[in-house]
Amino acid sequence: MLVVIGVAVVLCALLALGAARARIAAYRASSASNLRQWGATMLLYQADHHGALPVEGDYKGKIPGVGDPADFAWWHQVGHEINDKAWYNVLPPYAGESPLRDLLPGATNEARRRYIRDFTSSLFHAPGAEIRDTESAGAKDLIGNKVPTGYFINSQLYNKDAAAALGISSSRLREQGLRYASLPDPAKVVFMAEARTSDDEKVPGENESAADVFRARGQAAHVGSRYGGRTSLVFFDGSVRTYDALEVKQASHQLGIIWTPWVP
């Protein structure tokens, strides 16, 4: 009897492990599909705007009275006119979805529950990531201030190196956006990546302060590892490829991944 019970326990454990792996693989595939759609919306947008690309969004310095840390989307900023051309507002309609500014949570619990339902069914949500209900502990941090986006745009496209290479000021570049034709190799330059949605999704070996949950813009150092240590990227030609998250962080160049096209 003990032997039978022992065998049953082992089989149950193996089945549970297999189910967990299958679930992660399904989430990874679903997230890659989201990225593929983001890539398609970008290509449609630039085709409609004579090769102009959406901007990353401005979160600091230009909105009067606002001094929130940069690199994140904040609910009280996404609807500001400065962010009219931000990726999270201009791209979703190309996929038949609402721009981020239209998903702003309401003040009541009922409105926020409706927001959770709408947000988790959108391209902004990373499959498998938990968005807790407003009555749960810590939920205010998730839906009251930062937008819990599961994806971020490549911030290195709008840094000072890009401005210098293109002969334009950084502020002007951020306002106008890049031109698709200015990208040296669309098949290698990253457009978007999977953001971290919890502190548990940092790349192995990082310290606790390195998680940067819910980034709306970032680069190799900010990719998540939520899907079994793997992470997917979408490139400017619309292709999506999946890599080991640690390798992306440590050796993007060797993998043929370009985050900063303007420097060797």
CSV table of N, CA and C in Angstrom, one decimal, residues 11-88:
chain,number,residue,atom,x,y,z
A,11,LEU,N,3.7,10.3,-9.4
A,11,LEU,CA,3.0,10.6,-10.7
A,11,LEU,C,2.2,11.9,-10.7
A,12,CYS,N,1.6,12.2,-9.5
A,12,CYS,CA,0.9,13.5,-9.4
A,12,CYS,C,1.8,14.7,-9.5
A,13,ALA,N,3.0,14.5,-8.9
A,13,ALA,CA,4.0,15.6,-8.9
A,13,ALA,C,4.5,15.8,-10.4
A,14,LEU,N,4.7,14.7,-11.1
A,14,LEU,CA,5.1,14.8,-12.5
A,14,LEU,C,4.0,15.4,-13.4
A,15,LEU,N,2.8,15.1,-13.1
A,15,LEU,CA,1.7,15.6,-13.9
A,15,LEU,C,1.5,17.1,-13.6
A,16,ALA,N,1.7,17.5,-12.3
A,16,ALA,CA,1.6,18.9,-12.0
A,16,ALA,C,2.7,19.7,-12.6
A,17,LEU,N,3.9,19.1,-12.6
A,17,LEU,CA,5.1,19.8,-13.2
A,17,LEU,C,4.8,20.0,-14.7
A,18,GLY,N,4.3,18.9,-15.4
A,18,GLY,CA,4.0,19.0,-16.8
A,18,GLY,C,3.0,20.0,-17.1
A,19,ALA,N,2.0,20.1,-16.2
A,19,ALA,CA,0.9,21.0,-16.4
A,19,ALA,C,1.4,22.5,-16.3
A,20,ALA,N,2.3,22.7,-15.3
A,20,ALA,CA,2.9,24.0,-15.1
A,20,ALA,C,3.7,24.4,-16.3
A,21,ARG,N,4.5,23.5,-16.8
A,21,ARG,CA,5.3,23.8,-18.0
A,21,ARG,C,4.4,24.1,-19.2
A,22,ALA,N,3.4,23.4,-19.4
A,22,ALA,CA,2.5,23.6,-20.5
A,22,ALA,C,1.8,24.9,-20.4
A,23,ARG,N,1.4,25.3,-19.1
A,23,ARG,CA,0.8,26.6,-18.9
A,23,ARG,C,1.7,27.8,-19.2
A,24,ILE,N,3.0,27.6,-18.8
A,24,ILE,CA,4.0,28.7,-19.1
A,24,ILE,C,4.2,28.8,-20.6
A,25,ALA,N,4.3,27.6,-21.3
A,25,ALA,CA,4.5,27.7,-22.7
A,25,ALA,C,3.3,28.3,-23.4
A,26,ALA,N,2.1,28.1,-22.9
A,26,ALA,CA,0.9,28.7,-23.5
A,26,ALA,C,0.9,30.2,-23.3
A,27,TYR,N,1.3,30.6,-22.1
A,27,TYR,CA,1.4,32.1,-21.8
A,27,TYR,C,2.4,32.7,-22.7
A,28,ARG,N,3.6,32.0,-22.8
A,28,ARG,CA,4.7,32.6,-23.7
A,28,ARG,C,4.2,32.8,-25.1
A,29,ALA,N,3.5,31.8,-25.6
A,29,ALA,CA,3.0,31.9,-27.0
A,29,ALA,C,2.0,33.0,-27.1
A,30,SER,N,1.1,33.1,-26.1
A,30,SER,CA,0.1,34.2,-26.2
A,30,SER,C,0.7,35.6,-26.1
A,31,SER,N,1.8,35.7,-25.3
A,31,SER,CA,2.5,37.0,-25.2
A,31,SER,C,3.2,37.3,-26.5
A,32,ALA,N,3.8,36.3,-27.1
A,32,ALA,CA,4.4,36.5,-28.4
A,32,ALA,C,3.4,37.0,-29.4
A,33,SER,N,2.2,36.4,-29.3
A,33,SER,CA,1.1,36.8,-30.2
A,33,SER,C,0.8,38.3,-30.0
A,34,ASN,N,0.7,38.7,-28.7
A,34,ASN,CA,0.5,40.1,-28.4
A,34,ASN,C,1.6,41.0,-29.0
A,35,LEU,N,2.8,40.6,-28.9
A,35,LEU,CA,3.9,41.4,-29.5
A,35,LEU,C,3.8,41.5,-31.0
A,36,ARG,N,3.4,40.4,-31.6
A,36,ARG,CA,3.2,40.3,-33.0
A,36,ARG,C,2.2,41.3,-33.5
A,37,GLN,N,1.1,41.5,-32.7
A,37,GLN,CA,0.1,42.5,-33.0
A,37,GLN,C,0.6,43.9,-32.8
A,38,TRP,N,1.4,44.1,-31.7
A,38,TRP,CA,2.0,45.4,-31.5
A,38,TRP,C,2.9,45.8,-32.7
A,39,GLY,N,3.6,44.8,-33.2
A,39,GLY,CA,4.5,45.0,-34.4
A,39,GLY,C,3.6,45.4,-35.6
A,40,ALA,N,2.5,44.7,-35.8
A,40,ALA,CA,1.6,44.9,-36.9
A,40,ALA,C,1.0,46.3,-36.8
A,41,THR,N,0.6,46.7,-35.6
A,41,THR,CA,0.0,48.1,-35.5
A,41,THR,C,1.1,49.2,-35.8
A,42,MET,N,2.3,48.9,-35.4
A,42,MET,CA,3.4,49.9,-35.7
A,42,MET,C,3.6,50.1,-37.2
A,43,LEU,N,3.6,48.9,-37.9
A,43,LEU,CA,3.8,49.0,-39.4
A,43,LEU,C,2.6,49.7,-40.1
A,44,LEU,N,1.4,49.5,-39.6
A,44,LEU,CA,0.3,50.1,-40.2
A,44,LEU,C,0.3,51.6,-39.9
A,45,TYR,N,0.7,52.0,-38.6
A,45,TYR,CA,0.7,53.4,-38.2
A,45,TYR,C,1.7,54.1,-39.1
A,46,GLN,N,3.0,53.6,-39.3
A,46,GLN,CA,4.0,54.3,-40.0
A,46,GLN,C,3.6,54.4,-41.5
A,47,ALA,N,2.9,53.4,-42.0
A,47,ALA,CA,2.4,53.5,-43.4
A,47,ALA,C,1.4,54.6,-43.6
A,48,ASP,N,0.6,54.8,-42.5
A,48,ASP,CA,-0.5,55.9,-42.6
A,48,ASP,C,0.1,57.3,-42.3
A,49,HIS,N,1.3,57.3,-41.8
A,49,HIS,CA,1.9,58.6,-41.3
A,49,HIS,C,3.2,58.9,-42.1
A,50,HIS,N,3.3,58.5,-43.3
A,50,HIS,CA,4.5,58.8,-44.2
A,50,HIS,C,5.8,58.4,-43.5
A,51,GLY,N,5.8,57.2,-42.9
A,51,GLY,CA,7.0,56.7,-42.3
A,51,GLY,C,7.3,57.2,-40.9
A,52,ALA,N,6.5,58.0,-40.3
A,52,ALA,CA,6.7,58.5,-38.9
A,52,ALA,C,6.3,57.4,-37.9
A,53,LEU,N,7.1,57.2,-36.9
A,53,LEU,CA,6.8,56.2,-35.8
A,53,LEU,C,6.2,56.8,-34.6
A,54,PRO,N,5.5,56.1,-33.8
A,54,PRO,CA,5.0,56.7,-32.6
A,54,PRO,C,6.1,56.9,-31.6
A,55,VAL,N,5.8,57.9,-30.7
A,55,VAL,CA,6.9,58.2,-29.7
A,55,VAL,C,6.7,57.4,-28.4
A,56,GLU,N,7.7,57.4,-27.6
A,56,GLU,CA,7.6,56.6,-26.4
A,56,GLU,C,6.7,57.2,-25.3
A,57,GLY,N,6.4,58.5,-25.4
A,57,GLY,CA,5.6,59.1,-24.3
A,57,GLY,C,6.5,59.9,-23.4
A,58,ASP,N,6.0,61.0,-22.9
A,58,ASP,CA,6.8,61.9,-22.0
A,58,ASP,C,6.1,61.8,-20.6
A,59,TYR,N,6.9,61.5,-19.6
A,59,TYR,CA,6.4,61.3,-18.3
A,59,TYR,C,7.0,62.2,-17.3
A,60,LYS,N,7.9,63.1,-17.7
A,60,LYS,CA,8.6,63.9,-16.7
A,60,LYS,C,9.1,65.2,-17.4
A,61,GLY,N,8.9,66.3,-16.7
A,61,GLY,CA,9.5,67.5,-17.2
A,61,GLY,C,8.7,68.5,-18.0
A,62,LYS,N,7.7,68.0,-18.7
A,62,LYS,CA,7.0,68.8,-19.6
A,62,LYS,C,5.5,69.1,-19.2
A,63,ILE,N,5.0,68.2,-18.3
A,63,ILE,CA,3.7,68.4,-17.8
A,63,ILE,C,3.7,69.2,-16.5
A,64,PRO,N,3.2,70.4,-16.5
A,64,PRO,CA,3.3,71.3,-15.3
A,64,PRO,C,2.9,70.7,-14.0
A,65,GLY,N,3.7,70.8,-13.0
A,65,GLY,CA,3.4,70.3,-11.7
A,65,GLY,C,3.6,68.8,-11.5
A,66,VAL,N,4.1,68.1,-12.6
A,66,VAL,CA,4.3,66.7,-12.5
A,66,VAL,C,5.7,66.3,-12.4
A,67,GLY,N,6.1,65.5,-11.4
A,67,GLY,CA,7.5,65.1,-11.3
A,67,GLY,C,7.7,63.7,-11.0
A,68,ASP,N,6.8,62.8,-11.6
A,68,ASP,CA,6.9,61.4,-11.4
A,68,ASP,C,8.2,60.8,-12.0
A,69,PRO,N,8.7,59.8,-11.5
A,69,PRO,CA,9.9,59.1,-12.1
A,69,PRO,C,9.6,58.8,-13.5
A,70,ALA,N,10.6,59.0,-14.4
A,70,ALA,CA,10.4,58.6,-15.8
A,70,ALA,C,10.4,57.1,-16.0
A,71,ASP,N,10.2,56.7,-17.2
A,71,ASP,CA,10.2,55.4,-17.7
A,71,ASP,C,8.9,54.6,-17.4
A,72,PHE,N,8.0,55.2,-16.7
A,72,PHE,CA,6.7,54.5,-16.4
A,72,PHE,C,5.6,55.3,-17.0
A,73,ALA,N,4.4,54.7,-17.3
A,73,ALA,CA,3.2,55.4,-17.7
A,73,ALA,C,2.4,55.6,-16.4
A,74,TRP,N,2.0,56.8,-16.2
A,74,TRP,CA,1.1,57.1,-15.0
A,74,TRP,C,-0.3,57.5,-15.4
A,75,TRP,N,-1.3,57.0,-14.7
A,75,TRP,CA,-2.6,57.2,-15.2
A,75,TRP,C,-3.0,58.7,-15.3
A,76,HIS,N,-2.4,59.5,-14.4
A,76,HIS,CA,-2.8,60.9,-14.5
A,76,HIS,C,-2.0,61.7,-15.6
A,77,GLN,N,-1.2,61.0,-16.4
A,77,GLN,CA,-0.4,61.6,-17.4
A,77,GLN,C,-0.8,61.1,-18.8
A,78,VAL,N,-1.3,59.9,-18.9
A,78,VAL,CA,-1.4,59.3,-20.3
A,78,VAL,C,-2.4,60.0,-21.1
A,79,GLY,N,-3.4,60.7,-20.5
A,79,GLY,CA,-4.3,61.5,-21.3
A,79,GLY,C,-3.9,62.9,-21.7
A,80,HIS,N,-2.8,63.3,-21.2
A,80,HIS,CA,-2.3,64.7,-21.4
A,80,HIS,C,-2.0,64.8,-22.9
A,81,GLU,N,-2.2,66.0,-23.5
A,81,GLU,CA,-2.0,66.3,-24.9
A,81,GLU,C,-0.6,66.0,-25.3
A,82,ILE,N,0.4,66.1,-24.4
A,82,ILE,CA,1.8,65.8,-24.7
A,82,ILE,C,1.9,64.4,-25.2
A,83,ASN,N,1.0,63.5,-24.7
A,83,ASN,CA,1.1,62.1,-25.0
A,83,ASN,C,0.2,61.6,-26.1
A,84,ASP,N,-0.3,62.6,-26.9
A,84,ASP,CA,-1.2,62.2,-28.0
A,84,ASP,C,-0.6,61.3,-29.0
A,85,LYS,N,0.7,61.4,-29.2
A,85,LYS,CA,1.4,60.5,-30.2
A,85,LYS,C,2.1,59.3,-29.5
A,86,ALA,N,1.9,59.2,-28.2
A,86,ALA,CA,2.6,58.1,-27.5
A,86,ALA,C,2.1,56.7,-28.0
A,87,TRP,N,2.9,55.7,-28.0
A,87,TRP,CA,2.6,54.4,-28.6
A,87,TRP,C,1.3,53.8,-28.0
A,88,TYR,N,1.2,54.0,-26.7
A,88,TYR,CA,0.0,53.4,-26.0
A,88,TYR,C,-1.3,54.1,-26.3
